[in-house]
PDB file of C-alpha atoms in Angstrom:
ATOM      1  CA  GLY F   1    -149.612  65.848-175.630  1.00 73.00           C
ATOM      2  CA  ASP F   2    -146.143  65.555-174.216  1.00 80.00           C
ATOM      3  CA  SER F   3    -145.666  63.703-170.945  1.00 86.00           C
ATOM      4  CA  VAL F   4    -142.904  62.680-168.567  1.00 91.00           C
ATOM      5  CA  THR F   5    -142.633  59.749-166.186  1.00 93.00           C
ATOM      6  CA  GLN F   6    -140.069  60.343-163.523  1.00 93.00           C
ATOM      7  CA  MET F   7    -138.794  58.056-160.816  1.00 84.00           C
ATOM      8  CA  GLU F   8    -140.842  58.468-157.694  1.00 83.00           C
ATOM      9  CA  GLY F   9    -139.182  59.637-154.562  1.00 85.00           C
ATOM     10  CA  PRO F  10    -138.210  60.482-152.085  1.00 94.00           C
ATOM     11  CA  VAL F  11    -134.753  59.070-152.591  1.00 96.00           C
ATOM     12  CA  THR F  12    -132.497  58.901-149.566  1.00 97.00           C
ATOM     13  CA  LEU F  13    -128.792  58.153-149.945  1.00 97.00           C
ATOM     14  CA  SER F  14    -125.627  58.288-147.928  1.00 97.00           C
ATOM     15  CA  GLU F  15    -122.862  60.600-149.008  1.00 97.00           C
ATOM     16  CA  GLU F  16    -120.657  59.159-151.799  1.00 97.00           C
ATOM     17  CA  ALA F  17    -123.380  56.765-152.949  1.00 97.00           C
ATOM     18  CA  PHE F  18    -124.275  56.334-156.619  1.00 98.00           C
ATOM     19  CA  LEU F  19    -127.399  58.095-157.829  1.00 97.00           C
ATOM     20  CA  THR F  20    -129.776  57.255-160.653  1.00 97.00           C
ATOM     21  CA  ILE F  21    -133.065  59.046-161.244  1.00 97.00           C
ATOM     22  CA  ASN F  22    -135.003  57.526-164.115  1.00 96.00           C
ATOM     23  CA  CYS F  23    -136.896  59.633-166.626  1.00 96.00           C
ATOM     24  CA  THR F  24    -138.840  58.559-169.697  1.00 96.00           C
ATOM     25  CA  TYR F  25    -140.860  60.832-171.927  1.00 93.00           C
ATOM     26  CA  THR F  26    -143.297  60.987-174.798  1.00 89.00           C
ATOM     27  CA  ALA F  27    -143.094  63.990-177.066  1.00 83.00           C
ATOM     28  CA  THR F  28    -143.971  64.978-180.598  1.00 78.00           C
ATOM     29  CA  GLY F  29    -141.166  65.635-183.016  1.00 79.00           C
ATOM     30  CA  TYR F  30    -137.631  65.896-181.750  1.00 82.00           C
ATOM     31  CA  PRO F  31    -137.512  67.495-178.312  1.00 88.00           C
ATOM     32  CA  SER F  32    -134.572  68.770-176.345  1.00 91.00           C
ATOM     33  CA  LEU F  33    -134.240  67.251-172.902  1.00 93.00           C
ATOM     34  CA  PHE F  34    -133.537  69.062-169.650  1.00 95.00           C
ATOM     35  CA  TRP F  35    -132.920  68.363-166.004  1.00 97.00           C
ATOM     36  CA  TYR F  36    -133.776  71.215-163.664  1.00 97.00           C
ATOM     37  CA  VAL F  37    -132.974  71.310-159.954  1.00 97.00           C
ATOM     38  CA  GLN F  38    -134.593  73.155-157.078  1.00 95.00           C
ATOM     39  CA  TYR F  39    -132.435  73.482-153.980  1.00 95.00           C
ATOM     40  CA  PRO F  40    -134.150  74.164-150.649  1.00 91.00           C
ATOM     41  CA  GLY F  41    -135.408  77.737-150.541  1.00 87.00           C
ATOM     42  CA  GLU F  42    -134.149  78.510-154.032  1.00 89.00           C
ATOM     43  CA  GLY F  43    -135.619  78.860-157.485  1.00 89.00           C
ATOM     44  CA  LEU F  44    -135.601  76.400-160.328  1.00 94.00           C
ATOM     45  CA  GLN F  45    -132.319  76.256-162.197  1.00 95.00           C
ATOM     46  CA  LEU F  46    -130.945  74.330-165.121  1.00 96.00           C
ATOM     47  CA  LEU F  47    -128.748  71.381-164.171  1.00 98.00           C
ATOM     48  CA  LEU F  48    -127.971  70.011-167.635  1.00 98.00           C
ATOM     49  CA  LYS F  49    -129.457  69.499-171.070  1.00 96.00           C
ATOM     50  CA  ALA F  50    -129.056  67.531-174.287  1.00 95.00           C
ATOM     51  CA  THR F  51    -130.424  68.617-177.623  1.00 91.00           C
ATOM     52  CA  LYS F  52    -129.979  65.607-179.895  1.00 90.00           C
ATOM     53  CA  ALA F  53    -129.846  61.842-179.746  1.00 93.00           C
ATOM     54  CA  ASP F  54    -126.828  60.288-177.993  1.00 95.00           C
ATOM     55  CA  ASP F  55    -125.741  63.659-176.635  1.00 96.00           C
ATOM     56  CA  LYS F  56    -124.588  63.606-173.019  1.00 97.00           C
ATOM     57  CA  GLY F  57    -125.331  66.574-170.831  1.00 97.00           C
ATOM     58  CA  SER F  58    -123.130  67.052-167.782  1.00 98.00           C
ATOM     59  CA  ASN F  59    -122.713  69.502-164.929  1.00 97.00           C
ATOM     60  CA  LYS F  60    -121.524  69.377-161.302  1.00 96.00           C
ATOM     61  CA  GLY F  61    -120.718  65.675-161.672  1.00 97.00           C
ATOM     62  CA  PHE F  62    -124.201  64.836-162.943  1.00 98.00           C
ATOM     63  CA  GLU F  63    -124.707  63.236-166.348  1.00 98.00           C
ATOM     64  CA  ALA F  64    -127.610  62.239-168.547  1.00 98.00           C
ATOM     65  CA  THR F  65    -127.627  60.783-172.046  1.00 97.00           C
ATOM     66  CA  TYR F  66    -130.351  61.440-174.638  1.00 96.00           C
ATOM     67  CA  ARG F  67    -131.613  57.980-175.607  1.00 96.00           C
ATOM     68  CA  LYS F  68    -134.028  58.392-178.484  1.00 92.00           C
ATOM     69  CA  GLU F  69    -134.606  54.671-178.988  1.00 93.00           C
ATOM     70  CA  THR F  70    -135.811  54.234-175.408  1.00 95.00           C
ATOM     71  CA  THR F  71    -137.138  57.813-175.016  1.00 94.00           C
ATOM     72  CA  SER F  72    -135.185  58.150-171.794  1.00 96.00           C
ATOM     73  CA  PHE F  73    -132.949  60.719-170.122  1.00 97.00           C
ATOM     74  CA  HIS F  74    -131.813  59.155-166.852  1.00 98.00           C
ATOM     75  CA  LEU F  75    -129.844  61.308-164.436  1.00 98.00           C
ATOM     76  CA  GLU F  76    -126.731  59.832-162.794  1.00 98.00           C
ATOM     77  CA  LYS F  77    -124.018  60.883-160.413  1.00 98.00           C
ATOM     78  CA  GLY F  78    -121.211  58.682-159.244  1.00 97.00           C
ATOM     79  CA  SER F  79    -120.770  60.101-155.753  1.00 96.00           C
ATOM     80  CA  VAL F  80    -123.435  62.320-154.227  1.00 98.00           C
ATOM     81  CA  GLN F  81    -122.811  64.990-151.608  1.00 97.00           C
ATOM     82  CA  VAL F  82    -125.019  66.421-148.898  1.00 97.00           C
ATOM     83  CA  SER F  83    -125.205  69.608-150.969  1.00 97.00           C
ATOM     84  CA  ASP F  84    -126.966  67.665-153.752  1.00 98.00           C
ATOM     85  CA  SER F  85    -130.078  67.379-151.609  1.00 97.00           C
ATOM     86  CA  ALA F  86    -132.779  68.982-153.723  1.00 97.00           C
ATOM     87  CA  VAL F  87    -135.765  68.293-155.960  1.00 95.00           C
ATOM     88  CA  TYR F  88    -134.902  67.188-159.492  1.00 97.00           C
ATOM     89  CA  PHE F  89    -137.195  67.668-162.484  1.00 96.00           C
ATOM     90  CA  CYS F  90    -136.939  66.040-165.883  1.00 95.00           C
ATOM     91  CA  ALA F  91    -138.449  68.073-168.746  1.00 94.00           C
ATOM     92  CA  PRO F  92    -138.593  67.636-172.493  1.00 91.00           C
ATOM     93  CA  SER F  93    -139.000  70.767-174.540  1.00 87.00           C
ATOM     94  CA  GLY F  94    -141.534  70.903-177.390  1.00 73.00           C
ATOM     95  CA  GLY F  95    -140.275  68.919-180.322  1.00 60.00           C
ATOM     96  CA  THR F  96    -142.105  70.536-183.188  1.00 53.00           C
ATOM     97  CA  SER F  97    -142.644  74.050-182.021  1.00 55.00           C
ATOM     98  CA  TYR F  98    -141.301  76.257-179.322  1.00 68.00           C
ATOM     99  CA  GLY F  99    -139.569  75.506-176.087  1.00 70.00           C
ATOM    100  CA  LYS F 100    -142.478  74.880-173.767  1.00 84.00           C
ATOM    101  CA  LEU F 101    -141.317  72.579-170.966  1.00 90.00           C
ATOM    102  CA  THR F 102    -143.359  69.631-169.762  1.00 90.00           C
ATOM    103  CA  PHE F 103    -142.195  68.751-166.263  1.00 92.00           C
ATOM    104  CA  GLY F 104    -142.102  65.436-164.485  1.00 89.00           C
ATOM    105  CA  GLN F 105    -143.492  65.282-160.977  1.00 91.00           C
ATOM    106  CA  GLY F 106    -140.078  65.847-159.439  1.00 94.00           C
ATOM    107  CA  THR F 107    -137.869  63.566-157.352  1.00 95.00           C
ATOM    108  CA  ILE F 108    -136.865  64.609-153.866  1.00 95.00           C
ATOM    109  CA  LEU F 109    -133.295  63.615-153.076  1.00 97.00           C
ATOM    110  CA  THR F 110    -131.931  63.663-149.541  1.00 97.00           C
ATOM    111  CA  VAL F 111    -128.274  62.882-148.940  1.00 97.00           C
ATOM    112  CA  HIS F 112    -127.111  62.093-145.416  1.00 96.00           C
ATOM    113  CA  PRO F 113    -123.523  62.497-144.193  1.00 95.00           C
TER     114      PRO F 113
ATOM    115  CA  GLY E   1    -126.045  90.009-164.974  1.00 56.00           C
ATOM    116  CA  ALA E   2    -129.530  90.367-163.571  1.00 84.00           C
ATOM    117  CA  GLY E   3    -131.738  87.333-163.695  1.00 93.00           C
ATOM    118  CA  VAL E   4    -135.505  87.033-163.939  1.00 96.00           C
ATOM    119  CA  SER E   5    -137.221  88.935-161.162  1.00 96.00           C
ATOM    120  CA  GLN E   6    -140.758  88.544-159.869  1.00 97.00           C
ATOM    121  CA  SER E   7    -142.891  90.554-157.515  1.00 97.00           C
ATOM    122  CA  PRO E   8    -144.299  90.260-155.009  1.00 97.00           C
ATOM    123  CA  SER E   9    -142.472  87.302-153.526  1.00 96.00           C
ATOM    124  CA  ASN E  10    -145.483  86.470-151.393  1.00 97.00           C
ATOM    125  CA  LYS E  11    -149.113  87.405-151.776  1.00 98.00           C
ATOM    126  CA  VAL E  12    -151.950  86.548-149.423  1.00 98.00           C
ATOM    127  CA  THR E  13    -155.435  87.414-150.608  1.00 98.00           C
ATOM    128  CA  GLU E  14    -159.015  86.667-149.800  1.00 97.00           C
ATOM    129  CA  LYS E  15    -161.181  84.475-151.949  1.00 97.00           C
ATOM    130  CA  GLY E  16    -162.895  86.498-154.648  1.00 97.00           C
ATOM    131  CA  LYS E  17    -160.273  89.238-154.876  1.00 98.00           C
ATOM    132  CA  ASP E  18    -158.202  89.974-157.971  1.00 98.00           C
ATOM    133  CA  VAL E  19    -154.399  89.714-157.922  1.00 98.00           C
ATOM    134  CA  GLU E  20    -151.617  90.817-160.242  1.00 98.00           C
ATOM    135  CA  LEU E  21    -148.244  89.118-160.419  1.00 98.00           C
ATOM    136  CA  ARG E  22    -145.321  90.757-162.155  1.00 98.00           C
ATOM    137  CA  CYS E  23    -142.343  89.354-164.045  1.00 97.00           C
ATOM    138  CA  ASP E  24    -139.244  91.136-165.328  1.00 96.00           C
ATOM    139  CA  PRO E  25    -137.400  88.864-167.758  1.00 95.00           C
ATOM    140  CA  ILE E  26    -133.705  88.910-168.529  1.00 95.00           C
ATOM    141  CA  SER E  27    -132.911  91.858-170.756  1.00 92.00           C
ATOM    142  CA  GLY E  28    -132.855  90.885-174.414  1.00 90.00           C
ATOM    143  CA  HIS E  29    -134.822  87.670-173.990  1.00 92.00           C
ATOM    144  CA  THR E  30    -137.633  87.507-176.495  1.00 90.00           C
ATOM    145  CA  ALA E  31    -139.574  84.602-174.993  1.00 92.00           C
ATOM    146  CA  LEU E  32    -141.399  84.671-171.670  1.00 94.00           C
ATOM    147  CA  TYR E  33    -143.266  81.851-169.945  1.00 95.00           C
ATOM    148  CA  TRP E  34    -145.513  81.506-166.923  1.00 97.00           C
ATOM    149  CA  TYR E  35    -145.740  78.232-165.012  1.00 96.00           C
ATOM    150  CA  ARG E  36    -147.521  77.235-161.839  1.00 96.00           C
ATOM    151  CA  GLN E  37    -146.166  74.913-159.148  1.00 94.00           C
ATOM    152  CA  SER E  38    -148.660  73.380-156.784  1.00 92.00           C
ATOM    153  CA  LEU E  39    -148.737  70.292-154.595  1.00 83.00           C
ATOM    154  CA  GLY E  40    -151.565  68.666-156.466  1.00 76.00           C
ATOM    155  CA  GLN E  41    -150.594  69.477-160.033  1.00 78.00           C
ATOM    156  CA  GLY E  42    -146.816  69.726-159.967  1.00 87.00           C
ATOM    157  CA  LEU E  43    -145.229  72.161-162.400  1.00 92.00           C
ATOM    158  CA  GLU E  44    -147.576  73.137-165.218  1.00 92.00           C
ATOM    159  CA  PHE E  45    -147.319  75.497-168.152  1.00 92.00           C
ATOM    160  CA  LEU E  46    -149.704  78.438-168.240  1.00 95.00           C
ATOM    161  CA  ILE E  47    -148.872  80.853-171.055  1.00 94.00           C
ATOM    162  CA  TYR E  48    -146.080  81.778-173.471  1.00 91.00           C
ATOM    163  CA  PHE E  49    -145.112  85.031-175.177  1.00 92.00           C
ATOM    164  CA  GLN E  50    -142.764  85.201-178.143  1.00 88.00           C
ATOM    165  CA  GLY E  51    -141.830  88.637-179.407  1.00 83.00           C
ATOM    166  CA  ASN E  52    -144.819  90.367-180.972  1.00 82.00           C
ATOM    167  CA  SER E  53    -146.679  87.159-181.791  1.00 85.00           C
ATOM    168  CA  ALA E  54    -150.002  86.290-180.249  1.00 86.00           C
ATOM    169  CA  PRO E  55    -149.423  84.486-176.946  1.00 89.00           C
ATOM    170  CA  ASP E  56    -150.074  80.794-176.503  1.00 89.00           C
ATOM    171  CA  LYS E  57    -152.693  80.683-173.763  1.00 91.00           C
ATOM    172  CA  SER E  58    -153.323  76.957-173.995  1.00 89.00           C
ATOM    173  CA  GLY E  59    -152.259  76.270-170.408  1.00 91.00           C
ATOM    174  CA  LEU E  60    -154.457  78.808-168.641  1.00 95.00           C
ATOM    175  CA  PRO E  61    -156.817  76.843-166.383  1.00 94.00           C
ATOM    176  CA  SER E  62    -159.819  79.151-166.682  1.00 95.00           C
ATOM    177  CA  ASP E  63    -160.942  82.496-168.099  1.00 96.00           C
ATOM    178  CA  ARG E  64    -160.216  84.062-164.722  1.00 98.00           C
ATOM    179  CA  PHE E  65    -156.556  83.949-165.704  1.00 98.00           C
ATOM    180  CA  SER E  66    -155.043  86.408-168.143  1.00 97.00           C
ATOM    181  CA  ALA E  67    -151.614  87.794-168.898  1.00 96.00           C
ATOM    182  CA  GLU E  68    -150.079  90.545-170.906  1.00 95.00           C
ATOM    183  CA  ARG E  69    -146.604  91.551-171.888  1.00 94.00           C
ATOM    184  CA  THR E  70    -145.926  95.215-172.471  1.00 85.00           C
ATOM    185  CA  GLY E  71    -143.235  96.426-174.831  1.00 82.00           C
ATOM    186  CA  GLY E  72    -141.872  92.934-175.243  1.00 77.00           C
ATOM    187  CA  SER E  73    -140.481  93.001-171.728  1.00 90.00           C
ATOM    188  CA  VAL E  74    -142.385  93.079-168.428  1.00 95.00           C
ATOM    189  CA  SER E  75    -145.303  90.701-168.037  1.00 97.00           C
ATOM    190  CA  THR E  76    -148.258  90.723-165.670  1.00 97.00           C
ATOM    191  CA  LEU E  77    -150.325  87.664-164.804  1.00 98.00           C
ATOM    192  CA  THR E  78    -153.779  88.578-163.506  1.00 98.00           C
ATOM    193  CA  ILE E  79    -156.091  86.236-161.648  1.00 98.00           C
ATOM    194  CA  GLN E  80    -159.619  87.496-161.185  1.00 98.00           C
ATOM    195  CA  ARG E  81    -162.005  86.352-158.471  1.00 98.00           C
ATOM    196  CA  THR E  82    -159.354  84.162-156.866  1.00 98.00           C
ATOM    197  CA  GLN E  83    -160.286  80.733-155.560  1.00 97.00           C
ATOM    198  CA  GLN E  84    -158.518  78.604-152.972  1.00 96.00           C
ATOM    199  CA  GLU E  85    -157.357  76.189-155.681  1.00 95.00           C
ATOM    200  CA  ASP E  86    -155.367  79.065-157.202  1.00 96.00           C
ATOM    201  CA  SER E  87    -152.970  78.866-154.253  1.00 97.00           C
ATOM    202  CA  ALA E  88    -149.591  77.950-155.700  1.00 97.00           C
ATOM    203  CA  VAL E  89    -146.176  79.285-156.575  1.00 96.00           C
ATOM    204  CA  TYR E  90    -146.286  81.140-159.879  1.00 98.00           C
ATOM    205  CA  LEU E  91    -143.030  80.965-161.785  1.00 97.00           C
ATOM    206  CA  CYS E  92    -141.893  83.122-164.651  1.00 97.00           C
ATOM    207  CA  ALA E  93    -139.141  82.136-167.060  1.00 95.00           C
ATOM    208  CA  SER E  94    -137.480  83.731-170.046  1.00 94.00           C
ATOM    209  CA  SER E  95    -135.295  82.487-172.864  1.00 92.00           C
ATOM    210  CA  LEU E  96    -133.331  84.119-175.616  1.00 90.00           C
ATOM    211  CA  TRP E  97    -135.375  82.969-178.595  1.00 81.00           C
ATOM    212  CA  GLY E  98    -138.107  80.623-177.461  1.00 70.00           C
ATOM    213  CA  ALA E  99    -138.929  79.441-180.930  1.00 67.00           C
ATOM    214  CA  ARG E 100    -136.261  76.782-180.604  1.00 70.00           C
ATOM    215  CA  SER E 101    -136.670  73.877-178.244  1.00 73.00           C
ATOM    216  CA  THR E 102    -132.935  73.927-177.513  1.00 82.00           C
ATOM    217  CA  ASP E 103    -133.138  77.215-175.641  1.00 85.00           C
ATOM    218  CA  THR E 104    -132.574  77.189-171.900  1.00 90.00           C
ATOM    219  CA  GLN E 105    -135.296  78.796-169.830  1.00 93.00           C
ATOM    220  CA  TYR E 106    -134.168  80.876-166.867  1.00 94.00           C
ATOM    221  CA  PHE E 107    -136.569  80.963-163.973  1.00 96.00           C
ATOM    222  CA  GLY E 108    -137.404  83.657-161.493  1.00 96.00           C
ATOM    223  CA  PRO E 109    -137.768  83.014-157.752  1.00 94.00           C
ATOM    224  CA  GLY E 110    -141.554  82.801-158.016  1.00 96.00           C
ATOM    225  CA  THR E 111    -144.516  84.425-156.318  1.00 97.00           C
ATOM    226  CA  ARG E 112    -146.187  82.371-153.618  1.00 97.00           C
ATOM    227  CA  LEU E 113    -149.916  83.036-153.757  1.00 98.00           C
ATOM    228  CA  THR E 114    -152.133  82.046-150.859  1.00 97.00           C
ATOM    229  CA  VAL E 115    -155.889  82.431-151.203  1.00 97.00           C
ATOM    230  CA  LEU E 116    -157.713  82.342-147.892  1.00 96.00           C
TER     231      LEU E 116
END
């Protein structure tokens, strides 16, 4: 079945530092790729997505590029803020059928002032 | 507009009791999903409904778990004879079509279930 390997955390950064959270996946067919974020005390929400190879998803300064050749979807942000502290989940969506999400284990990010 | 809502937000029950968790998806969304978030297992898929099609129950961990969706809208997840390992946050999500992997799933706030 589908699987996701996500960079282990927790990740602790100072404000304005560069962030990379690695994500690689295995999936049947041609999945769409998602990053979801869970802020403290809040529900899971979409951060960004990409639906075909070489597409770049972006939102709130975060970016991730769909790399089919390396089956990766690494999340990056050039300058993190304290408000980015959250848990980040990488998730491919079923490639040959419907949109069932397979989640990575999540990466806890803490940003200090 | 209104997002996905779930009730109750918290549920504490005794081992062996049955519980029902409710999900109201976004109006007009044809696909509805249940996931479970626990410390040991992370976020895992449980069941999927798409329109009037038979649900995909492949993620349900045991026959104590069941779910239904009435009128293509509200869904209820039922856990019979609860066990302590059922303690988790149960998340519901909906999407517009579901049959396409490109669809974004919108999540509810979850129900935190604690089995004593």
